[in-house]
Coordinates of C-alpha atoms and ligand atoms in Angstrom, one line a residue:
M324 CA -33.1 0.6 17.5
P325 CA -32.4 -3.1 17.5
T326 CA -29.0 -4.1 19.3
Q327 CA -26.3 -6.7 17.5
N328 CA -27.3 -8.9 20.5
L329 CA -30.6 -9.8 19.5
G330 CA -31.9 -12.3 17.0
A331 CA -33.1 -10.6 13.2
M332 CA -36.4 -11.2 13.8
Q333 CA -39.5 -9.3 14.0
D334 CA -41.0 -7.6 17.1
W335 CA -44.7 -9.6 17.2
T336 CA -46.6 -9.0 20.3
M337 CA -48.7 -12.1 21.4
R338 CA -52.0 -10.8 21.7
I339 CA -55.1 -12.3 21.0
T340 CA -56.1 -9.8 18.7
H341 CA -53.7 -11.6 16.1
V342 CA -55.6 -15.4 16.9
I343 CA -58.8 -12.8 15.4
D344 CA -57.0 -11.2 12.7
H345 CA -55.8 -14.1 11.6
A346 CA -59.0 -16.3 11.6
A347 CA -60.7 -13.6 10.0
R348 CA -58.4 -13.6 6.5
E349 CA -57.2 -16.9 6.9
A350 CA -61.0 -18.7 7.1
G351 CA -62.9 -15.8 7.4
G352 CA -66.0 -17.2 6.0
R353 CA -65.9 -20.3 7.7
E354 CA -69.2 -20.8 9.7
I355 CA -69.6 -20.0 13.3
V356 CA -73.7 -21.7 14.2
T357 CA -75.3 -21.0 17.1
R358 CA -79.0 -22.7 18.2
W359 CA -80.3 -20.6 20.5
A360 CA -82.4 -20.7 23.9
D361 CA -85.4 -20.8 22.3
G362 CA -84.6 -22.8 19.6
S363 CA -84.1 -19.9 16.7
E364 CA -80.3 -20.5 14.5
T365 CA -78.4 -17.7 13.4
R366 CA -75.0 -18.1 11.3
T367 CA -71.9 -15.8 11.0
D368 CA -68.3 -16.7 10.4
W369 CA -64.8 -15.6 11.5
A370 CA -64.9 -12.5 9.7
G371 CA -68.3 -11.8 11.5
I372 CA -67.3 -12.5 14.3
H373 CA -63.9 -10.0 13.6
R374 CA -66.3 -7.9 12.6
D375 CA -68.5 -7.8 15.6
A376 CA -65.9 -7.8 18.4
K377 CA -64.8 -4.3 16.6
K378 CA -67.4 -2.7 16.8
M379 CA -68.0 -4.3 20.3
A380 CA -64.4 -2.8 21.4
Q381 CA -65.4 0.9 19.9
A382 CA -68.9 0.5 22.1
L383 CA -67.5 -0.7 25.2
E384 CA -64.8 2.3 24.5
A385 CA -68.1 4.3 24.5
L386 CA -69.2 3.4 28.4
G387 CA -66.0 4.8 29.6
I388 CA -64.3 1.4 30.1
K389 CA -60.3 1.5 30.1
P390 CA -58.2 -1.3 29.3
G391 CA -57.8 -3.2 32.4
E392 CA -60.8 -3.1 34.0
R393 CA -63.5 -6.4 33.9
V394 CA -66.0 -6.3 32.2
A395 CA -68.2 -9.7 32.3
S396 CA -70.7 -12.2 30.8
L397 CA -72.9 -14.8 31.9
A398 CA -74.0 -16.8 29.4
M399 CA -73.6 -20.0 27.9
N400 CA -72.2 -20.6 24.5
H401 CA -73.2 -19.1 21.6
S402 CA -71.7 -16.4 19.0
R403 CA -72.2 -13.1 20.9
H404 CA -70.2 -14.6 23.2
L405 CA -67.5 -15.0 21.0
V406 CA -67.7 -11.5 20.0
S407 CA -67.0 -10.6 24.0
W408 CA -63.9 -13.0 23.9
Y409 CA -62.3 -11.0 21.0
G410 CA -63.6 -8.0 21.3
V411 CA -63.4 -7.4 25.3
A412 CA -59.7 -8.5 25.1
G413 CA -59.2 -6.5 21.6
M414 CA -59.6 -3.2 23.8
G415 CA -57.3 -3.6 26.3
G416 CA -60.4 -5.1 28.4
V417 CA -60.7 -7.9 30.8
L418 CA -63.8 -10.8 30.3
H419 CA -64.5 -12.1 33.6
T420 CA -67.1 -15.1 32.0
V421 CA -69.1 -16.1 35.7
N422 CA -70.4 -19.6 36.3
P423 CA -74.2 -19.0 36.7
R424 CA -74.4 -22.0 38.7
L425 CA -72.6 -20.6 41.4
F426 CA -74.5 -20.1 44.4
E427 CA -75.4 -16.3 45.1
D428 CA -73.2 -15.5 47.9
Q429 CA -70.4 -16.4 45.3
L430 CA -71.6 -14.7 42.3
E431 CA -72.1 -11.5 44.8
Y432 CA -68.5 -11.5 45.8
I433 CA -66.9 -12.7 42.4
V434 CA -68.4 -9.7 40.1
T435 CA -67.6 -7.5 43.2
H436 CA -64.4 -8.5 43.5
A437 CA -63.4 -8.7 40.3
E438 CA -65.3 -4.6 40.2
D439 CA -66.8 -6.0 36.5
R440 CA -68.4 -2.6 35.5
V441 CA -70.8 -4.0 32.6
L442 CA -72.5 -7.8 33.0
F443 CA -73.7 -8.9 29.8
Y444 CA -75.7 -11.9 29.9
D445 CA -78.0 -14.6 28.4
A446 CA -82.3 -14.0 28.8
A447 CA -82.0 -17.0 30.4
F448 CA -80.3 -16.1 33.0
Q449 CA -82.6 -12.9 33.7
P450 CA -83.8 -14.0 37.4
I451 CA -80.0 -14.2 38.7
V452 CA -79.8 -10.7 37.2
D453 CA -83.1 -9.7 39.4
K454 CA -82.4 -11.7 42.3
M455 CA -78.4 -9.8 42.3
K456 CA -78.9 -6.7 40.9
D457 CA -79.0 -4.8 44.3
R458 CA -75.8 -6.9 45.2
W459 CA -73.6 -5.9 42.2
T460 CA -73.0 -2.8 43.3
T461 CA -69.8 -1.9 40.4
I462 CA -72.4 -2.6 37.7
E463 CA -73.4 0.3 35.7
H464 CA -74.5 -1.1 32.6
Y465 CA -76.6 -4.5 32.0
I466 CA -76.8 -5.4 27.8
C467 CA -78.6 -8.9 27.6
Y468 CA -77.0 -10.9 24.6
D469 CA -80.6 -12.4 23.5
S470 CA -83.4 -9.7 23.9
G471 CA -84.0 -6.4 24.2
D472 CA -87.1 -6.6 27.1
H473 CA -85.1 -5.8 30.3
A474 CA -81.7 -4.3 29.3
R475 CA -80.5 -2.9 26.4
S476 CA -79.8 -5.5 23.7
F477 CA -76.4 -6.7 22.5
E478 CA -76.9 -6.2 18.7
D479 CA -78.6 -2.4 19.2
W480 CA -75.4 -1.5 21.6
I481 CA -72.9 -2.5 19.0
G482 CA -75.0 -2.0 16.2
E483 CA -74.1 1.9 16.9
H484 CA -70.7 1.7 15.7
D485 CA -68.8 1.2 12.5
G486 CA -66.2 -1.2 13.7
E487 CA -63.3 1.0 12.5
Y488 CA -60.9 0.3 15.1
E489 CA -57.3 -0.3 15.7
W490 CA -57.4 -2.6 18.3
F491 CA -55.4 -1.2 21.8
A492 CA -51.9 -2.3 21.6
G493 CA -51.0 -3.2 24.6
D494 CA -48.3 -5.3 26.4
E495 CA -48.7 -9.0 25.9
R496 CA -48.2 -9.9 29.3
D497 CA -51.7 -7.9 29.8
P498 CA -54.3 -10.0 31.3
C499 CA -57.4 -10.6 28.7
M500 CA -59.6 -13.2 30.9
I501 CA -61.0 -13.5 35.1
C502 CA -62.0 -16.9 35.4
Y503 CA -63.0 -17.9 39.2
T504 CA -62.7 -21.4 40.6
S505 CA -65.2 -22.3 43.0
G506 CA -63.4 -23.9 45.5
T507 CA -65.7 -25.7 48.3
T508 CA -64.3 -24.2 50.8
G509 CA -63.3 -20.4 51.3
N510 CA -64.1 -17.3 48.7
P511 CA -63.7 -18.2 45.2
K512 CA -60.2 -17.1 43.9
G513 CA -59.2 -15.6 40.3
V514 CA -56.8 -16.7 37.7
Q515 CA -56.2 -13.6 35.4
Y516 CA -54.9 -15.1 31.8
E517 CA -52.7 -13.2 30.1
H518 CA -52.4 -12.6 26.4
R519 CA -49.5 -14.1 26.1
S520 CA -50.1 -17.6 28.4
T521 CA -53.8 -17.3 26.5
V522 CA -51.4 -17.8 22.6
M523 CA -49.4 -20.0 23.7
H524 CA -51.6 -22.1 25.2
A525 CA -53.9 -22.0 22.5
L526 CA -51.3 -23.0 20.6
A527 CA -50.3 -25.7 22.8
G528 CA -53.9 -26.5 22.4
L529 CA -53.1 -27.5 18.4
Q530 CA -50.5 -29.9 18.9
P531 CA -51.5 -33.1 17.3
A532 CA -51.1 -34.8 20.9
A533 CA -53.9 -32.2 22.2
F534 CA -57.2 -32.0 20.1
N535 CA -55.4 -32.4 16.7
F536 CA -57.9 -29.4 14.8
S537 CA -56.7 -29.3 10.9
S538 CA -59.6 -26.4 8.9
A539 CA -62.1 -29.3 8.5
S540 CA -62.6 -30.0 12.0
V541 CA -66.6 -29.0 12.8
M542 CA -66.4 -28.4 16.7
L543 CA -69.3 -28.2 19.3
P544 CA -68.0 -27.4 22.4
V545 CA -70.1 -29.0 25.4
V546 CA -67.5 -27.4 28.0
P547 CA -69.2 -24.0 28.7
M548 CA -67.7 -20.5 27.5
F549 CA -67.7 -19.6 31.8
H550 CA -65.7 -22.6 32.7
A551 CA -61.9 -22.2 32.8
A552 CA -61.9 -20.6 29.3
S553 CA -63.7 -23.1 27.9
W554 CA -60.5 -24.9 27.7
G555 CA -58.8 -22.9 25.6
L556 CA -61.7 -24.1 22.6
P557 CA -62.6 -20.7 21.1
Y558 CA -58.8 -19.5 20.4
A559 CA -57.7 -23.0 19.5
G560 CA -60.4 -23.4 17.1
A561 CA -59.9 -19.6 15.3
M562 CA -56.4 -20.3 14.9
A563 CA -57.0 -23.3 12.8
G564 CA -59.9 -21.6 11.4
I565 CA -62.5 -24.8 12.5
K566 CA -65.9 -24.2 11.9
F567 CA -68.1 -24.2 15.2
V568 CA -71.3 -25.2 16.4
F569 CA -72.5 -23.7 19.3
S570 CA -75.2 -24.1 21.4
A571 CA -77.1 -22.1 24.2
V572 CA -78.7 -24.9 25.7
N573 CA -77.3 -28.3 26.5
D574 CA -80.1 -30.8 25.8
P575 CA -78.9 -33.8 24.3
A576 CA -81.3 -34.2 21.7
V577 CA -80.3 -30.7 20.5
L578 CA -77.0 -31.6 20.6
H579 CA -77.3 -34.6 18.4
E580 CA -79.4 -33.0 16.3
L581 CA -77.1 -30.6 16.0
M582 CA -73.9 -33.1 15.7
L583 CA -75.9 -35.2 12.6
R584 CA -77.2 -31.8 10.8
E585 CA -73.5 -29.5 11.0
G586 CA -71.0 -32.5 10.5
V587 CA -69.9 -31.7 13.4
T588 CA -66.1 -34.6 14.0
D589 CA -65.3 -32.9 17.7
S590 CA -67.1 -32.4 20.8
A591 CA -65.0 -31.4 24.3
G592 CA -67.4 -32.1 27.8
V593 CA -67.3 -33.5 31.0
P594 CA -67.9 -36.6 31.7
T595 CA -71.4 -36.1 32.9
V596 CA -72.4 -34.3 29.2
W597 CA -70.9 -38.1 27.8
L598 CA -73.5 -40.2 30.0
A599 CA -76.3 -37.7 29.4
H600 CA -75.6 -38.2 25.3
F601 CA -75.7 -42.3 26.2
Q602 CA -78.5 -42.0 28.0
Y603 CA -80.5 -40.2 25.4
C604 CA -79.2 -42.5 22.7
D605 CA -80.5 -45.6 24.1
K606 CA -83.8 -44.6 25.1
E607 CA -84.1 -43.1 21.7
G608 CA -83.3 -46.2 20.2
L609 CA -80.4 -43.8 18.3
D610 CA -76.4 -44.7 17.4
L611 CA -74.0 -42.8 19.0
P612 CA -73.0 -39.6 16.6
P613 CA -70.1 -40.6 14.5
L614 CA -67.5 -38.3 15.8
K615 CA -64.0 -38.2 15.0
A616 CA -62.8 -37.1 18.1
A617 CA -64.0 -36.6 22.1
T618 CA -62.2 -34.7 24.5
I619 CA -63.4 -35.6 28.1
G620 CA -61.8 -33.8 31.2
G621 CA -62.6 -31.6 34.3
S622 CA -63.0 -35.4 35.7
A623 CA -62.0 -38.6 35.4
A624 CA -63.8 -40.4 32.3
P625 CA -64.7 -43.7 33.3
R626 CA -63.6 -46.5 31.7
F627 CA -67.1 -47.7 30.2
M628 CA -67.5 -44.3 28.5
I629 CA -64.6 -44.9 26.6
E630 CA -64.8 -48.3 25.5
R631 CA -68.3 -47.3 24.3
L632 CA -66.8 -44.0 22.8
M633 CA -63.8 -45.9 20.8
K634 CA -65.8 -48.5 19.7
N635 CA -67.7 -46.1 18.2
G636 CA -64.9 -45.4 16.0
T637 CA -63.9 -42.0 18.2
R638 CA -60.4 -41.6 19.6
V639 CA -60.9 -39.9 23.0
Q640 CA -58.6 -37.1 24.4
H641 CA -59.0 -37.6 28.1
A642 CA -57.6 -34.6 29.4
W643 CA -56.5 -32.8 32.8
G644 CA -56.5 -29.7 34.0
M645 CA -58.0 -26.7 36.1
T646 CA -58.8 -23.1 36.0
E647 CA -55.2 -22.1 37.7
T648 CA -53.5 -23.9 34.3
S649 CA -55.5 -22.2 31.6
P650 CA -56.8 -25.1 31.7
I651 CA -54.7 -28.3 29.8
G652 CA -51.9 -29.6 31.9
T653 CA -52.4 -33.6 30.1
V654 CA -53.8 -34.6 27.1
G655 CA -54.5 -39.0 26.1
G656 CA -54.4 -39.6 22.6
P657 CA -53.1 -42.6 20.7
T658 CA -48.8 -42.9 21.9
W659 CA -46.6 -44.0 19.6
D660 CA -46.5 -47.8 20.9
W661 CA -50.8 -47.7 19.8
E662 CA -50.8 -50.4 17.6
Q663 CA -48.9 -52.8 19.4
L664 CA -51.7 -52.7 22.3
S665 CA -54.9 -54.3 22.7
F666 CA -57.9 -52.9 22.9
E667 CA -58.4 -53.7 26.1
E668 CA -54.7 -51.8 26.9
Q669 CA -55.3 -48.8 25.2
V670 CA -58.6 -48.7 26.7
D671 CA -56.5 -48.5 30.0
K672 CA -54.1 -46.3 28.3
T673 CA -57.2 -43.8 27.4
A674 CA -58.8 -44.3 31.3
M675 CA -55.1 -42.4 32.7
Q676 CA -55.2 -38.4 32.1
G677 CA -52.7 -38.6 29.2
R678 CA -48.8 -36.7 28.6
P679 CA -48.1 -33.0 29.2
V680 CA -48.5 -30.9 26.2
F681 CA -45.1 -29.2 25.3
G682 CA -45.5 -26.1 27.2
V683 CA -46.0 -27.6 30.9
E684 CA -44.1 -29.9 33.2
L685 CA -45.4 -31.6 35.6
R686 CA -43.7 -33.2 38.9
T687 CA -44.8 -35.2 41.6
V688 CA -43.5 -35.0 45.7
D689 CA -44.4 -36.9 48.8
L690 CA -47.7 -36.7 50.5
D691 CA -46.0 -36.1 53.6
D692 CA -43.0 -33.6 53.4
M693 CA -44.3 -32.2 50.1
A694 CA -40.8 -31.6 49.1
S695 CA -38.9 -34.7 48.2
E696 CA -39.7 -35.2 43.6
L697 CA -41.0 -38.8 43.5
P698 CA -39.8 -41.1 40.7
R699 CA -42.2 -41.8 36.9
D700 CA -42.2 -45.2 37.6
G701 CA -45.5 -45.4 37.6
K702 CA -46.3 -47.2 40.9
T703 CA -45.3 -44.2 43.4
S704 CA -48.5 -41.9 44.6
G705 CA -47.8 -38.5 45.2
A706 CA -49.0 -34.6 45.4
L707 CA -49.1 -33.1 41.6
Q708 CA -47.0 -30.1 41.0
I709 CA -47.2 -28.4 37.5
R710 CA -45.1 -25.5 36.5
G711 CA -45.2 -23.2 32.7
P712 CA -46.3 -20.3 31.0
W713 CA -50.2 -20.5 30.9
I714 CA -49.7 -21.8 34.8
I715 CA -50.7 -19.0 37.8
R716 CA -48.3 -17.9 39.8
R717 CA -50.3 -15.5 41.6
Y718 CA -54.5 -15.3 42.2
F719 CA -56.0 -11.7 41.3
K720 CA -55.9 -8.8 44.2
A721 CA -54.0 -12.0 46.3
E722 CA -50.7 -10.7 48.2
Q723 CA -48.3 -13.3 47.5
D724 CA -47.4 -16.2 44.7
A725 CA -48.8 -19.5 44.6
V726 CA -45.7 -20.8 43.6
D727 CA -43.0 -22.0 45.1
A728 CA -39.4 -19.8 44.8
D729 CA -38.5 -22.3 41.5
G730 CA -42.4 -21.9 40.7
W731 CA -43.9 -24.8 40.9
F732 CA -47.9 -24.7 41.7
D733 CA -49.3 -27.2 43.6
T734 CA -52.6 -28.3 41.9
G735 CA -54.1 -30.3 45.1
D736 CA -54.2 -33.3 43.1
V737 CA -52.6 -36.8 43.8
G738 CA -51.1 -38.6 40.9
I739 CA -48.3 -41.4 39.3
L740 CA -45.9 -40.5 36.6
H741 CA -45.8 -43.1 34.3
P742 CA -42.3 -43.6 32.1
D743 CA -43.9 -42.7 29.4
G744 CA -45.3 -39.1 31.1
T745 CA -48.2 -40.8 31.1
L746 CA -50.4 -39.2 33.9
Q747 CA -52.5 -41.4 36.2
L748 CA -54.8 -39.4 38.5
T749 CA -55.5 -41.0 41.7
D750 CA -57.0 -38.5 43.9
R751 CA -57.3 -35.0 45.3
T752 CA -55.1 -34.6 48.3
K753 CA -58.0 -33.3 50.5
D754 CA -59.9 -36.8 49.3
V755 CA -57.2 -39.3 49.4
I756 CA -57.6 -42.2 52.4
K757 CA -55.3 -42.9 54.9
S758 CA -55.8 -46.3 56.1
G759 CA -52.7 -47.6 58.7
G760 CA -51.0 -45.3 57.3
E761 CA -51.3 -46.4 53.8
W762 CA -53.1 -44.6 50.8
I763 CA -56.3 -45.5 49.5
S764 CA -57.7 -43.9 46.2
S765 CA -61.5 -42.9 47.1
V766 CA -61.4 -42.0 42.6
E767 CA -60.2 -45.3 42.1
L768 CA -62.5 -46.9 44.0
E769 CA -65.3 -44.5 42.8
N770 CA -64.3 -45.1 39.1
A771 CA -64.4 -49.2 39.6
A772 CA -67.9 -48.7 41.1
V773 CA -69.7 -47.0 38.5
G774 CA -68.4 -49.9 36.5
H775 CA -71.4 -51.6 37.7
E776 CA -75.0 -51.6 35.9
G777 CA -77.1 -50.6 39.0
V778 CA -74.8 -48.1 39.7
A779 CA -75.2 -44.5 38.6
E780 CA -73.4 -41.8 40.5
A781 CA -70.3 -43.2 43.5
A782 CA -68.5 -41.4 45.9
C783 CA -65.9 -42.4 48.2
V784 CA -65.1 -40.9 51.3
G785 CA -62.6 -41.8 54.1
M786 CA -64.4 -41.9 57.9
P787 CA -62.8 -42.1 61.3
H788 CA -62.4 -45.3 62.0
P789 CA -61.1 -46.5 65.5
K790 CA -58.7 -48.8 64.7
W791 CA -57.2 -47.8 61.1
D792 CA -57.5 -44.1 61.3
E793 CA -59.4 -43.8 58.1
R794 CA -61.6 -46.2 56.3
P795 CA -63.5 -46.1 52.9
V796 CA -66.9 -45.7 52.8
L797 CA -68.9 -45.5 49.5
F798 CA -71.8 -43.7 49.0
V799 CA -74.1 -44.6 45.8
V800 CA -77.2 -43.3 44.1
K801 CA -78.6 -46.6 42.1
N802 CA -79.7 -46.5 38.4
E803 CA -83.6 -46.2 38.2
G804 CA -85.4 -49.6 38.9
A805 CA -81.8 -51.1 39.1
D806 CA -82.0 -53.7 42.1
V807 CA -78.6 -53.8 43.5
S808 CA -77.1 -54.7 47.1
E809 CA -73.9 -53.8 49.0
D810 CA -73.0 -57.6 48.6
D811 CA -73.2 -56.9 44.9
I812 CA -71.1 -53.9 44.9
I813 CA -68.3 -55.1 47.3
E814 CA -68.5 -58.7 45.0
H815 CA -68.4 -56.0 41.4
L816 CA -65.1 -54.1 43.2
R817 CA -63.3 -57.4 44.6
P818 CA -61.2 -58.7 41.7
Q819 CA -60.3 -54.7 40.1
I820 CA -58.5 -53.4 43.7
A821 CA -56.5 -55.0 46.0
K822 CA -58.5 -56.2 49.9
W823 CA -57.9 -53.8 51.8
W824 CA -59.4 -51.4 49.6
L825 CA -62.4 -52.7 50.0
P826 CA -64.7 -50.2 51.5
D827 CA -66.0 -50.7 55.2
A828 CA -69.5 -50.2 54.2
V829 CA -71.7 -49.2 51.0
E830 CA -74.7 -46.9 51.5
F831 CA -77.6 -45.8 49.1
V832 CA -78.2 -42.7 49.1
D833 CA -80.8 -40.5 47.0
D834 CA -78.7 -38.0 45.6
I835 CA -74.9 -36.9 45.9
P836 CA -73.9 -33.6 46.3
H837 CA -72.1 -31.2 43.7
T838 CA -70.8 -28.5 43.5
A839 CA -71.4 -25.3 40.9
T840 CA -69.5 -27.1 38.3
G841 CA -71.1 -29.8 38.7
K842 CA -68.1 -32.2 41.0
I843 CA -68.8 -34.5 43.6
S844 CA -68.5 -32.0 46.6
K845 CA -67.6 -34.5 49.5
K846 CA -66.7 -31.6 51.8
D847 CA -70.6 -31.6 51.7
L848 CA -70.9 -35.2 51.7
R849 CA -68.5 -35.4 55.2
D850 CA -71.1 -32.6 56.4
R851 CA -74.2 -34.4 55.2
F852 CA -72.4 -37.6 57.5
S853 CA -70.6 -36.0 60.2
D854 CA -72.5 -38.4 63.3
Y855 CA -71.5 -41.6 60.5
K856 CA -69.7 -44.5 62.8
L857 CA -67.7 -47.2 61.8
E858 CA -67.0 -49.8 64.0
G859 CA -63.6 -51.7 65.3
Ligands
AMP1186 P1 -61.9 -26.9 37.8 O1 -60.5 -25.8 38.4 O2 -63.0 -26.4 37.9 O3 -61.2 -26.9 36.5 O4 -61.5 -27.9 38.8 C1 -59.9 -29.1 38.6 C2 -59.8 -29.9 39.2 O5 -60.8 -31.0 38.2 C3 -57.9 -30.7 39.1 O6 -57.5 -29.8 40.2 C4 -58.9 -32.2 39.3 O7 -59.2 -32.1 40.4 C5 -60.3 -32.2 38.6 N1 -60.2 -33.4 36.9 C6 -60.2 -32.5 35.8 N2 -60.0 -33.1 34.6 C7 -60.1 -34.1 35.3 C8 -59.4 -35.3 34.8 N3 -59.1 -35.6 33.3 N4 -59.3 -36.7 35.6 C9 -59.8 -36.4 36.9 N5 -59.6 -35.2 37.6 C10 -59.8 -34.0 36.8

């Protein structure tokens, strides 16, 4: 019985099942298109995803999977992966989306640590499965999404059930998904999302200041479903009843053709995805696809990328977040004063990381004492901290909280907060360069360097210096056939940054090491150049 002190509204447990029920009921016929790795295509819709998710929930129960237990997916973006997001959560299970690019030891660690009992995988990852099978001791069943040659096929497996199923009625604070971060040091850490945090995060993603979806939106997410819950798009998209176009391969030619043919209005991916698309269009002499909106995140979107997309009439939503933040923290888009800004100023603003969506709070604190809060003056940089209902409290199986007594989670990022709430990310705490007691942003140097037409990729690290403690050294991968010298790079940087920020050396390298999620691994770069010496 409701007590008199409560309000007069209904109970409504914030579970993900509401999201898929809503999509099936209100947008049941809206299409979900998949282009598979073998080139074939299938079409289903939200009603089909809902029906298959129910069958999958029955099939998991028939395997003896219990609420709270983990099952894993090793898969690219496609409709059957989407079914699994809802099917697993619908029977109370927890989907562990495994990043196929992790190294073998990490793959062994995360699957065993999560105690995954079933693995759903793409045939393209059969070699990984074959290699890892003996080391994945907790996995009892292997089910293949797109071929039945080596394992049970997904369609046959769910096909044994009728879909007459009542979703498991658990608590809204129950877990529904787990993603591991691929830190550059130590073992990966598991971040468990809850039903409630996921629903709230997806609602936040619908804000016009975030993904700005309408029912007319057609989204081709390039951000993988195995990375940071694909930025919550599969949930926010269901809430808005949008059409999804998935591609199980990330070939720019395939993406481009799909975007044009399927009327794609929105896409989302890390900067390298957009870069590959630019290069493809340039090589083939094609225009960029006429997208309404492009979400870019995961690493800083370079200025030239933003400019080119904006000139193409595409709204750029530069977003910042991390696995620990579900992941949306901030998203950029036109602000109230947009019309009063020049094009150049609009690009400058978009090159920053946007503003917090409702639900998260940000603050910066002093890098030396990590306690005193810094002013939001658009100048002072400090350690970025965040709190909110979809921000991590504690890593999976950890014994202690990952936040302070007031709920602040230290992101490991360094940034500046502007008076209008815009976040400008300047570095990682581990990568910021301390020269003569002053901080130099390695990221700003890199961003400026990649603006040079001869530069394909740049990474800046602080190298020990006898007088200044550390000084920046810039490692550069040249564009194919580019004729560029150290002096060219320095002259290119000179007007863009403070004089004392200019790198002490520019080193040309054939490649720059990356982490499993495609980010520059400065740790590996430092290891590679551990004997590097700068003269005083
Ligand atoms: P992950 O948990 O693998 O998604 O990595 C999160 C980290 O990626 C953040 O802590 C940032 O360092 C970086 N990151 C994410 N988005 C951006 C962005 N828009 N600009 C710069 N760095 C970003």
